[in-house]
Amino acid sequence: MPALDQIIAFQDELTSIRHDFHAHPEIGFEEFRTSSRIAKLLEGWGIEVTRQVGKTGVVGVLNGARSGRTIGLRADMDALPMEERTNLPYSSQNEGVFHGCGHDGHITMLLGAARYLAENRNFSGSVVFIFQPAEEGLGGARAMLADGLFERFPCDELYGMHNSPYGEHSDLSIRPGKAQAGASFFDIEIVGQGSHGAMPQASRDPVTIGAGLVKEFQEIVSRNMDPTHPAVVSVTQFNAGSAYNVISESATLRGTFRFFDDADGALIETRMRKICAGFALSHEIAINVDIRNIFSVLSNDPQRVQDLIEVAREIVGDQAKPNAPLTMGSEDMADLLNVVPGAFFNLGHHGDVPLHNPGFIFDDTILPVGASVFARLVERRGAA
């Protein structure tokens, strides 16, 4: 019986598992219940489990019936720090935490593949199931790497996926080479001099200075970078003051910048620091700059992309295509793919609400499709 048919046979159990994860979401590096549930399920299927890899990460290892390659499969586990507004019967029970990006679905699809492979073991080589914490900007992939992920669990190739409410059901899309942007976050504190709102001459106004910085930051991409290189700088927070008639002493700017070339990322950071230094000098104030690289540029190995498409077409037919658009969104599997060659794909479903939206709903009918793609990658690629 093909993998998809076997996994469809226990689809109701997968749906129940997914709903349980959805009702009990946990943010990055706090996935204690989530990782414990994953570990127990894997152990129940006879899979060797290692816990606390990269703080809360879980790794399962399963050996096939014959010698061969080792295939890594990865899913992220963390939820978002936001309220859910779906009114689902299995809505989040944890106030202010919500699986609004579908990581509960990613976990469940990888568990579905694990169960199928454990029950059949009709594959060559080994499979490493990687359940990664803290994907949402907290550095979970880097934490697992620092904990010796691939030294302890060597892989020949690596695959991961993300659900997508933006395409048709079962559309599997991927882009060879650079596919998702690298990203840095920034916090900029402007320390000026406060005053009464009626006496601005006595102040060094951090609000007007901050407004000037926002304008200057927008010109970094348009006036300093090669226009053929995609990049973006976004100030997403501007916080200052607490009263109508008081000019605040300080203000804070926060945001992110995205890039597809490390040199471009370095250029943006350098320009931001120089602009802040210039404003601090000219206005005789202090500006404290904290810039942190969070995501590497995600690059898919072209050969692994071709291998993935061939496998996926067994399950979704011509809906598997290497035509995903370049996106400024970021994904920290990029750091894992910098170590092990592999591919990261998108899988469409019937959802019509964007990711990271309080009304996002994951479509459970896609669970056996994603699980089957993972499983067939092991069956096909282990013997390659």
mmCIF file of C-alpha atoms in Angstrom:
data_model
loop_
_atom_site.group_PDB
_atom_site.id
_atom_site.type_symbol
_atom_site.label_atom_id
_atom_site.label_comp_id
_atom_site.label_asym_id
_atom_site.label_seq_id
_atom_site.Cartn_x
_atom_site.Cartn_y
_atom_site.Cartn_z
ATOM 1 C CA MET A 1 0.000 0.000 0.000
ATOM 2 C CA PRO A 2 1.474 3.431 -0.942
ATOM 3 C CA ALA A 3 2.613 5.715 1.862
ATOM 4 C CA LEU A 4 -0.228 8.187 1.289
ATOM 5 C CA ASP A 5 -2.899 5.494 1.612
ATOM 6 C CA GLN A 6 -1.378 4.090 4.799
ATOM 7 C CA ILE A 7 -1.086 7.528 6.377
ATOM 8 C CA ILE A 8 -4.644 8.456 5.377
ATOM 9 C CA ALA A 9 -5.739 5.371 7.341
ATOM 10 C CA PHE A 10 -4.625 7.057 10.578
ATOM 11 C CA GLN A 11 -5.413 10.641 9.542
ATOM 12 C CA ASP A 12 -8.007 11.030 12.316
ATOM 13 C CA GLU A 13 -5.328 10.257 14.912
ATOM 14 C CA LEU A 14 -2.992 12.796 13.340
ATOM 15 C CA THR A 15 -5.753 15.407 13.423
ATOM 16 C CA SER A 16 -6.339 14.714 17.110
ATOM 17 C CA ILE A 17 -2.614 15.072 17.805
ATOM 18 C CA ARG A 18 -2.482 18.361 15.911
ATOM 19 C CA HIS A 19 -5.470 19.745 17.802
ATOM 20 C CA ASP A 20 -3.808 18.858 21.097
ATOM 21 C CA PHE A 21 -0.643 20.745 20.137
ATOM 22 C CA HIS A 22 -2.809 23.642 18.957
ATOM 23 C CA ALA A 23 -4.675 23.828 22.261
ATOM 24 C CA HIS A 24 -1.412 23.864 24.241
ATOM 25 C CA PRO A 25 0.964 26.191 22.335
ATOM 26 C CA GLU A 26 4.322 27.201 23.771
ATOM 27 C CA ILE A 27 6.726 29.938 22.682
ATOM 28 C CA GLY A 28 10.363 29.396 21.772
ATOM 29 C CA PHE A 29 12.594 27.549 24.252
ATOM 30 C CA GLU A 30 9.539 26.941 26.439
ATOM 31 C CA GLU A 31 8.183 23.984 24.444
ATOM 32 C CA PHE A 32 8.343 21.655 27.452
ATOM 33 C CA ARG A 33 4.948 19.985 27.076
ATOM 34 C CA THR A 34 5.270 19.924 23.302
ATOM 35 C CA SER A 35 8.683 18.263 23.272
ATOM 36 C CA SER A 36 7.653 15.764 25.957
ATOM 37 C CA ARG A 37 4.586 14.726 23.941
ATOM 38 C CA ILE A 38 6.678 14.371 20.783
ATOM 39 C CA ALA A 39 9.297 12.266 22.570
ATOM 40 C CA LYS A 40 6.692 9.931 24.066
ATOM 41 C CA LEU A 41 5.005 9.386 20.715
ATOM 42 C CA LEU A 42 8.315 8.614 19.005
ATOM 43 C CA GLU A 43 9.359 6.237 21.775
ATOM 44 C CA GLY A 44 5.983 4.503 21.554
ATOM 45 C CA TRP A 45 6.732 3.746 17.908
ATOM 46 C CA GLY A 46 10.138 2.271 18.740
ATOM 47 C CA ILE A 47 12.200 5.261 17.669
ATOM 48 C CA GLU A 48 15.374 6.151 19.591
ATOM 49 C CA VAL A 49 14.901 9.580 21.163
ATOM 50 C CA THR A 50 17.287 12.237 22.445
ATOM 51 C CA ARG A 51 15.759 15.153 24.350
ATOM 52 C CA GLN A 52 16.991 18.655 25.164
ATOM 53 C CA VAL A 53 19.040 19.170 22.010
ATOM 54 C CA GLY A 54 19.317 22.941 21.752
ATOM 55 C CA LYS A 55 17.439 23.397 25.052
ATOM 56 C CA THR A 56 14.001 22.010 24.169
ATOM 57 C CA GLY A 57 14.662 20.279 20.851
ATOM 58 C CA VAL A 58 13.933 16.597 20.244
ATOM 59 C CA VAL A 59 15.785 14.270 17.868
ATOM 60 C CA GLY A 60 14.598 10.800 16.879
ATOM 61 C CA VAL A 61 16.675 8.235 14.986
ATOM 62 C CA LEU A 62 15.260 5.265 13.087
ATOM 63 C CA ASN A 63 17.334 2.700 11.176
ATOM 64 C CA GLY A 64 16.005 1.074 8.052
ATOM 65 C CA ALA A 65 16.160 -2.537 6.904
ATOM 66 C CA ARG A 66 19.297 -2.001 4.806
ATOM 67 C CA SER A 67 22.410 0.161 4.867
ATOM 68 C CA GLY A 68 22.281 3.479 3.042
ATOM 69 C CA ARG A 69 22.245 7.243 3.392
ATOM 70 C CA THR A 70 21.014 9.199 6.404
ATOM 71 C CA ILE A 71 18.141 11.569 5.659
ATOM 72 C CA GLY A 72 17.297 14.413 8.015
ATOM 73 C CA LEU A 73 13.722 15.701 8.315
ATOM 74 C CA ARG A 74 12.994 18.841 10.296
ATOM 75 C CA ALA A 75 9.895 20.503 11.779
ATOM 76 C CA ASP A 76 9.663 23.587 14.005
ATOM 77 C CA MET A 77 7.670 23.481 17.258
ATOM 78 C CA ASP A 78 7.153 26.974 18.687
ATOM 79 C CA ALA A 79 4.056 29.145 18.701
ATOM 80 C CA LEU A 80 3.661 32.922 18.483
ATOM 81 C CA PRO A 81 3.172 35.386 21.362
ATOM 82 C CA MET A 82 -0.245 36.524 20.155
ATOM 83 C CA GLU A 83 -3.914 35.978 20.942
ATOM 84 C CA GLU A 84 -5.992 33.548 18.905
ATOM 85 C CA ARG A 85 -9.320 34.718 17.453
ATOM 86 C CA THR A 86 -10.650 31.661 15.609
ATOM 87 C CA ASN A 87 -13.336 30.385 18.030
ATOM 88 C CA LEU A 88 -12.262 26.822 17.217
ATOM 89 C CA PRO A 89 -13.306 24.155 19.740
ATOM 90 C CA TYR A 90 -9.597 23.357 20.213
ATOM 91 C CA SER A 91 -8.434 26.981 20.480
ATOM 92 C CA SER A 92 -5.373 27.895 22.504
ATOM 93 C CA GLN A 93 -5.756 27.389 26.235
ATOM 94 C CA ASN A 94 -2.632 29.458 26.913
ATOM 95 C CA GLU A 95 -3.442 33.153 27.046
ATOM 96 C CA GLY A 96 -1.378 35.240 24.638
ATOM 97 C CA VAL A 97 0.137 32.233 22.849
ATOM 98 C CA PHE A 98 -1.133 30.884 19.503
ATOM 99 C CA HIS A 99 0.001 28.521 16.764
ATOM 100 C CA GLY A 100 -0.639 31.253 14.222
ATOM 101 C CA CYS A 101 2.031 30.011 11.828
ATOM 102 C CA GLY A 102 1.002 26.359 11.654
ATOM 103 C CA HIS A 103 3.989 24.844 13.422
ATOM 104 C CA ASP A 104 1.562 22.467 15.128
ATOM 105 C CA GLY A 105 0.820 21.143 11.642
ATOM 106 C CA HIS A 106 4.519 20.830 10.830
ATOM 107 C CA ILE A 107 5.097 18.773 13.994
ATOM 108 C CA THR A 108 2.166 16.509 13.169
ATOM 109 C CA MET A 109 3.210 15.885 9.571
ATOM 110 C CA LEU A 110 6.684 14.857 10.688
ATOM 111 C CA LEU A 111 5.156 12.614 13.361
ATOM 112 C CA GLY A 112 2.945 11.047 10.693
ATOM 113 C CA ALA A 113 6.000 10.242 8.606
ATOM 114 C CA ALA A 114 7.778 8.866 11.686
ATOM 115 C CA ARG A 115 4.905 6.536 12.527
ATOM 116 C CA TYR A 116 4.629 5.248 8.959
ATOM 117 C CA LEU A 117 8.376 4.629 8.644
ATOM 118 C CA ALA A 118 8.555 2.953 12.064
ATOM 119 C CA GLU A 119 5.687 0.614 11.169
ATOM 120 C CA ASN A 120 7.180 -0.347 7.791
ATOM 121 C CA ARG A 121 10.973 0.122 8.021
ATOM 122 C CA ASN A 122 11.115 -0.737 4.334
ATOM 123 C CA PHE A 123 13.871 1.743 3.564
ATOM 124 C CA SER A 124 17.638 1.904 3.295
ATOM 125 C CA GLY A 125 19.879 3.865 5.650
ATOM 126 C CA SER A 126 18.607 5.910 8.563
ATOM 127 C CA VAL A 127 16.316 8.831 9.189
ATOM 128 C CA VAL A 128 16.867 11.611 11.716
ATOM 129 C CA PHE A 129 13.681 13.360 12.859
ATOM 130 C CA ILE A 130 14.567 16.891 14.024
ATOM 131 C CA PHE A 131 11.958 18.754 16.074
ATOM 132 C CA GLN A 132 13.415 22.228 16.402
ATOM 133 C CA PRO A 133 12.490 24.829 19.021
ATOM 134 C CA ALA A 134 12.332 28.601 18.748
ATOM 135 C CA GLU A 135 12.080 29.239 15.012
ATOM 136 C CA GLU A 136 10.240 32.547 15.450
ATOM 137 C CA GLY A 137 13.296 34.801 15.708
ATOM 138 C CA LEU A 138 14.850 33.252 18.813
ATOM 139 C CA GLY A 139 17.605 31.221 17.159
ATOM 140 C CA GLY A 140 16.443 27.658 17.699
ATOM 141 C CA ALA A 141 18.389 26.257 14.752
ATOM 142 C CA ARG A 142 21.582 27.909 15.931
ATOM 143 C CA ALA A 143 20.998 26.542 19.441
ATOM 144 C CA MET A 144 20.722 23.001 18.078
ATOM 145 C CA LEU A 145 23.853 23.472 15.986
ATOM 146 C CA ALA A 146 25.729 24.814 19.018
ATOM 147 C CA ASP A 147 24.628 21.676 20.852
ATOM 148 C CA GLY A 148 26.344 19.540 18.198
ATOM 149 C CA LEU A 149 23.258 18.536 16.211
ATOM 150 C CA PHE A 150 25.028 17.246 13.118
ATOM 151 C CA GLU A 151 28.109 16.006 14.951
ATOM 152 C CA ARG A 152 25.856 13.842 17.120
ATOM 153 C CA PHE A 153 23.369 12.984 14.365
ATOM 154 C CA PRO A 154 25.175 13.228 10.994
ATOM 155 C CA CYS A 155 22.925 13.618 7.947
ATOM 156 C CA ASP A 156 23.728 13.308 4.254
ATOM 157 C CA GLU A 157 20.836 15.548 3.226
ATOM 158 C CA LEU A 158 18.075 17.494 4.942
ATOM 159 C CA TYR A 159 14.469 18.435 4.160
ATOM 160 C CA GLY A 160 11.889 20.695 5.771
ATOM 161 C CA MET A 161 8.626 22.375 4.859
ATOM 162 C CA HIS A 162 6.193 25.172 5.670
ATOM 163 C CA ASN A 163 2.453 25.220 5.216
ATOM 164 C CA SER A 164 1.056 27.875 2.903
ATOM 165 C CA PRO A 165 -2.471 29.362 2.902
ATOM 166 C CA TYR A 166 -1.546 31.375 -0.195
ATOM 167 C CA GLY A 167 -1.826 28.665 -2.862
ATOM 168 C CA GLU A 168 -3.998 25.752 -3.895
ATOM 169 C CA HIS A 169 -4.408 22.615 -1.811
ATOM 170 C CA SER A 170 -1.443 20.226 -2.275
ATOM 171 C CA ASP A 171 0.562 22.717 -4.334
ATOM 172 C CA LEU A 172 4.182 21.940 -3.486
ATOM 173 C CA SER A 173 6.487 24.773 -4.461
ATOM 174 C CA ILE A 174 10.175 25.323 -3.992
ATOM 175 C CA ARG A 175 12.880 27.594 -5.381
ATOM 176 C CA PRO A 176 16.374 26.323 -6.226
ATOM 177 C CA GLY A 177 19.249 28.385 -4.829
ATOM 178 C CA LYS A 178 18.546 31.477 -2.738
ATOM 179 C CA ALA A 179 14.903 31.374 -1.739
ATOM 180 C CA GLN A 180 14.287 33.306 1.503
ATOM 181 C CA ALA A 181 15.957 36.392 2.894
ATOM 182 C CA GLY A 182 18.444 36.712 5.696
ATOM 183 C CA ALA A 183 17.304 39.034 8.461
ATOM 184 C CA SER A 184 18.554 41.164 11.318
ATOM 185 C CA PHE A 185 16.562 42.872 14.076
ATOM 186 C CA PHE A 186 17.481 46.251 15.549
ATOM 187 C CA ASP A 187 16.782 48.294 18.688
ATOM 188 C CA ILE A 188 17.825 51.956 18.642
ATOM 189 C CA GLU A 189 17.555 54.051 21.796
ATOM 190 C CA ILE A 190 17.653 57.829 21.370
ATOM 191 C CA VAL A 191 18.608 59.583 24.613
ATOM 192 C CA GLY A 192 17.820 63.289 24.252
ATOM 193 C CA GLN A 193 16.635 65.921 26.687
ATOM 194 C CA GLY A 194 13.048 66.261 27.810
ATOM 195 C CA SER A 195 11.069 69.448 28.264
ATOM 196 C CA HIS A 196 7.575 70.884 28.565
ATOM 197 C CA GLY A 197 5.699 70.672 25.279
ATOM 198 C CA ALA A 198 5.281 74.464 25.349
ATOM 199 C CA MET A 199 9.051 74.996 25.582
ATOM 200 C CA PRO A 200 10.601 72.840 22.829
ATOM 201 C CA GLN A 201 13.662 75.114 22.721
ATOM 202 C CA ALA A 202 14.751 73.596 26.045
ATOM 203 C CA SER A 203 14.678 70.064 24.690
ATOM 204 C CA ARG A 204 16.727 67.842 22.438
ATOM 205 C CA ASP A 205 13.638 66.183 21.058
ATOM 206 C CA PRO A 206 14.103 62.423 20.506
ATOM 207 C CA VAL A 207 10.843 62.216 18.554
ATOM 208 C CA THR A 208 11.905 64.590 15.777
ATOM 209 C CA ILE A 209 15.352 63.008 15.760
ATOM 210 C CA GLY A 210 13.777 59.553 15.520
ATOM 211 C CA ALA A 211 11.560 60.705 12.665
ATOM 212 C CA GLY A 212 14.687 61.842 10.848
ATOM 213 C CA LEU A 213 16.306 58.471 11.407
ATOM 214 C CA VAL A 214 13.275 56.657 9.988
ATOM 215 C CA LYS A 215 13.505 58.751 6.816
ATOM 216 C CA GLU A 216 17.253 58.192 6.477
ATOM 217 C CA PHE A 217 16.907 54.434 6.980
ATOM 218 C CA GLN A 218 14.453 54.261 4.083
ATOM 219 C CA GLU A 219 17.092 55.716 1.775
ATOM 220 C CA ILE A 220 19.720 53.080 2.565
ATOM 221 C CA VAL A 221 18.252 50.616 0.071
ATOM 222 C CA SER A 222 17.279 53.184 -2.564
ATOM 223 C CA ARG A 223 20.517 55.200 -2.468
ATOM 224 C CA ASN A 224 23.281 52.923 -1.187
ATOM 225 C CA MET A 225 22.564 49.478 -2.595
ATOM 226 C CA ASP A 226 22.737 47.922 -6.042
ATOM 227 C CA PRO A 227 19.134 48.251 -7.300
ATOM 228 C CA THR A 228 19.281 44.709 -8.708
ATOM 229 C CA HIS A 229 19.744 43.309 -5.179
ATOM 230 C CA PRO A 230 16.489 42.781 -3.238
ATOM 231 C CA ALA A 231 16.558 44.267 0.260
ATOM 232 C CA VAL A 232 14.224 46.039 2.669
ATOM 233 C CA VAL A 233 14.554 48.096 5.859
ATOM 234 C CA SER A 234 11.424 48.340 8.018
ATOM 235 C CA VAL A 235 10.996 50.357 11.212
ATOM 236 C CA THR A 236 8.123 48.549 12.908
ATOM 237 C CA GLN A 237 8.017 50.282 16.310
ATOM 238 C CA PHE A 238 8.483 53.908 17.401
ATOM 239 C CA ASN A 239 7.909 54.393 21.119
ATOM 240 C CA ALA A 240 8.240 57.655 23.071
ATOM 241 C CA GLY A 241 6.504 59.743 25.692
ATOM 242 C CA SER A 242 3.556 59.309 28.034
ATOM 243 C CA ALA A 243 1.820 62.713 28.150
ATOM 244 C CA TYR A 244 0.313 65.240 25.733
ATOM 245 C CA ASN A 245 2.343 68.150 27.038
ATOM 246 C CA VAL A 246 5.731 66.555 27.734
ATOM 247 C CA ILE A 247 8.554 66.134 25.246
ATOM 248 C CA SER A 248 10.026 62.809 26.190
ATOM 249 C CA GLU A 249 13.650 62.391 27.214
ATOM 250 C CA SER A 250 14.065 59.251 25.117
ATOM 251 C CA ALA A 251 12.603 57.298 22.234
ATOM 252 C CA THR A 252 13.110 53.795 20.857
ATOM 253 C CA LEU A 253 13.005 52.545 17.282
ATOM 254 C CA ARG A 254 12.747 48.832 16.523
ATOM 255 C CA GLY A 255 12.532 46.886 13.316
ATOM 256 C CA THR A 256 14.147 44.558 10.843
ATOM 257 C CA PHE A 257 16.112 44.547 7.607
ATOM 258 C CA ARG A 258 16.190 41.770 5.006
ATOM 259 C CA PHE A 259 18.732 40.848 2.337
ATOM 260 C CA PHE A 260 19.848 38.060 -0.007
ATOM 261 C CA ASP A 261 23.575 38.663 0.161
ATOM 262 C CA ASP A 262 25.608 38.793 3.366
ATOM 263 C CA ALA A 263 27.568 41.746 1.999
ATOM 264 C CA ASP A 264 24.295 43.633 1.545
ATOM 265 C CA GLY A 265 23.313 42.847 5.126
ATOM 266 C CA ALA A 266 26.673 44.148 6.330
ATOM 267 C CA LEU A 267 26.242 47.312 4.230
ATOM 268 C CA ILE A 268 22.821 48.032 5.724
ATOM 269 C CA GLU A 269 24.142 47.561 9.254
ATOM 270 C CA THR A 270 27.151 49.790 8.602
ATOM 271 C CA ARG A 271 24.999 52.570 7.138
ATOM 272 C CA MET A 272 22.527 52.399 10.029
ATOM 273 C CA ARG A 273 25.335 52.712 12.567
ATOM 274 C CA LYS A 274 26.942 55.631 10.688
ATOM 275 C CA ILE A 275 23.633 57.456 10.308
ATOM 276 C CA CYS A 276 22.963 57.090 14.036
ATOM 277 C CA ALA A 277 26.463 58.270 14.897
ATOM 278 C CA GLY A 278 26.012 61.308 12.649
ATOM 279 C CA PHE A 279 22.664 62.212 14.203
ATOM 280 C CA ALA A 280 24.100 61.791 17.706
ATOM 281 C CA LEU A 281 26.969 64.158 16.869
ATOM 282 C CA SER A 282 24.886 66.784 15.128
ATOM 283 C CA HIS A 283 22.181 66.861 17.825
ATOM 284 C CA GLU A 284 24.594 66.433 20.737
ATOM 285 C CA ILE A 285 22.768 63.432 22.175
ATOM 286 C CA ALA A 286 23.440 59.719 22.709
ATOM 287 C CA ILE A 287 22.061 57.054 20.369
ATOM 288 C CA ASN A 288 22.550 53.430 21.398
ATOM 289 C CA VAL A 289 22.387 50.891 18.582
ATOM 290 C CA ASP A 290 21.812 47.148 18.986
ATOM 291 C CA ILE A 291 21.698 45.138 15.739
ATOM 292 C CA ARG A 292 21.405 41.349 15.838
ATOM 293 C CA ASN A 293 21.549 38.939 12.917
ATOM 294 C CA ILE A 294 18.682 36.484 13.400
ATOM 295 C CA PHE A 295 18.296 34.546 10.132
ATOM 296 C CA SER A 296 20.776 33.510 7.464
ATOM 297 C CA VAL A 297 19.835 33.580 3.778
ATOM 298 C CA LEU A 298 18.030 30.315 2.999
ATOM 299 C CA SER A 299 19.517 28.552 -0.009
ATOM 300 C CA ASN A 300 18.187 25.290 -1.437
ATOM 301 C CA ASP A 301 20.659 22.867 -2.991
ATOM 302 C CA PRO A 302 19.602 22.589 -6.694
ATOM 303 C CA GLN A 303 20.183 18.819 -6.869
ATOM 304 C CA ARG A 304 18.183 18.189 -3.704
ATOM 305 C CA VAL A 305 15.395 20.365 -5.120
ATOM 306 C CA GLN A 306 15.283 18.159 -8.207
ATOM 307 C CA ASP A 307 15.239 15.032 -6.041
ATOM 308 C CA LEU A 308 12.412 16.468 -3.928
ATOM 309 C CA ILE A 309 10.291 17.340 -6.953
ATOM 310 C CA GLU A 310 10.667 13.810 -8.338
ATOM 311 C CA VAL A 311 9.563 12.301 -5.039
ATOM 312 C CA ALA A 312 6.719 14.765 -4.472
ATOM 313 C CA ARG A 313 5.242 14.143 -7.906
ATOM 314 C CA GLU A 314 4.485 10.583 -6.803
ATOM 315 C CA ILE A 315 2.067 12.117 -4.309
ATOM 316 C CA VAL A 316 0.792 15.427 -5.728
ATOM 317 C CA GLY A 317 1.559 14.976 -9.426
ATOM 318 C CA ASP A 318 2.172 18.111 -11.470
ATOM 319 C CA GLN A 319 1.367 20.270 -8.438
ATOM 320 C CA ALA A 320 5.015 19.818 -7.399
ATOM 321 C CA LYS A 321 6.951 22.616 -9.091
ATOM 322 C CA PRO A 322 10.284 24.429 -8.619
ATOM 323 C CA ASN A 323 8.555 27.792 -9.152
ATOM 324 C CA ALA A 324 8.277 29.373 -5.705
ATOM 325 C CA PRO A 325 8.849 33.131 -5.813
ATOM 326 C CA LEU A 326 11.745 34.794 -4.045
ATOM 327 C CA THR A 327 10.453 35.981 -0.672
ATOM 328 C CA MET A 328 11.649 38.529 1.852
ATOM 329 C CA GLY A 329 10.316 36.301 4.615
ATOM 330 C CA SER A 330 12.926 34.433 6.652
ATOM 331 C CA GLU A 331 13.257 30.938 8.090
ATOM 332 C CA ASP A 332 15.940 29.676 10.420
ATOM 333 C CA MET A 333 16.237 26.284 8.733
ATOM 334 C CA ALA A 334 18.628 28.360 6.623
ATOM 335 C CA ASP A 335 21.287 27.791 9.291
ATOM 336 C CA LEU A 336 20.791 24.022 9.105
ATOM 337 C CA LEU A 337 20.997 24.072 5.299
ATOM 338 C CA ASN A 338 24.314 25.930 5.580
ATOM 339 C CA VAL A 339 25.710 22.758 7.161
ATOM 340 C CA VAL A 340 23.836 19.948 5.375
ATOM 341 C CA PRO A 341 22.676 20.225 1.738
ATOM 342 C CA GLY A 342 18.947 19.999 1.380
ATOM 343 C CA ALA A 343 15.681 21.631 0.423
ATOM 344 C CA PHE A 344 12.886 23.568 2.105
ATOM 345 C CA PHE A 345 9.495 23.566 0.395
ATOM 346 C CA ASN A 346 6.034 25.105 0.762
ATOM 347 C CA LEU A 347 2.830 23.057 0.856
ATOM 348 C CA GLY A 348 -0.453 24.760 0.027
ATOM 349 C CA HIS A 349 -3.757 24.186 1.808
ATOM 350 C CA HIS A 350 -7.311 25.489 1.905
ATOM 351 C CA GLY A 351 -6.730 28.177 4.518
ATOM 352 C CA ASP A 352 -7.654 31.696 3.422
ATOM 353 C CA VAL A 353 -6.260 33.726 6.348
ATOM 354 C CA PRO A 354 -2.583 34.774 6.242
ATOM 355 C CA LEU A 355 0.069 33.355 8.539
ATOM 356 C CA HIS A 356 0.735 35.341 11.739
ATOM 357 C CA ASN A 357 -2.878 36.508 11.773
ATOM 358 C CA PRO A 358 -5.053 35.941 14.889
ATOM 359 C CA GLY A 359 -7.653 34.276 12.662
ATOM 360 C CA PHE A 360 -5.294 31.837 10.922
ATOM 361 C CA ILE A 361 -6.654 28.289 10.615
ATOM 362 C CA PHE A 362 -4.524 25.331 9.553
ATOM 363 C CA ASP A 363 -6.210 22.905 7.143
ATOM 364 C CA ASP A 364 -5.985 19.388 8.622
ATOM 365 C CA THR A 365 -6.644 17.723 5.268
ATOM 366 C CA ILE A 366 -3.066 18.509 4.265
ATOM 367 C CA LEU A 367 -1.571 16.441 7.107
ATOM 368 C CA PRO A 368 -1.291 13.109 5.216
ATOM 369 C CA VAL A 369 0.092 14.856 2.147
ATOM 370 C CA GLY A 370 2.986 16.467 4.004
ATOM 371 C CA ALA A 371 3.651 13.315 6.021
ATOM 372 C CA SER A 372 3.744 11.247 2.825
ATOM 373 C CA VAL A 373 6.229 13.561 1.131
ATOM 374 C CA PHE A 374 8.524 13.284 4.154
ATOM 375 C CA ALA A 375 8.154 9.498 4.250
ATOM 376 C CA ARG A 376 8.789 8.966 0.535
ATOM 377 C CA LEU A 377 11.904 11.144 0.696
ATOM 378 C CA VAL A 378 13.345 8.654 3.169
ATOM 379 C CA GLU A 379 12.264 5.631 1.139
ATOM 380 C CA ARG A 380 13.616 7.032 -2.123
ATOM 381 C CA ARG A 381 16.650 9.023 -0.981
ATOM 382 C CA GLY A 382 17.985 6.546 1.620
ATOM 383 C CA ALA A 383 18.987 4.167 -1.149
ATOM 384 C CA ALA A 384 20.358 6.864 -3.462
#
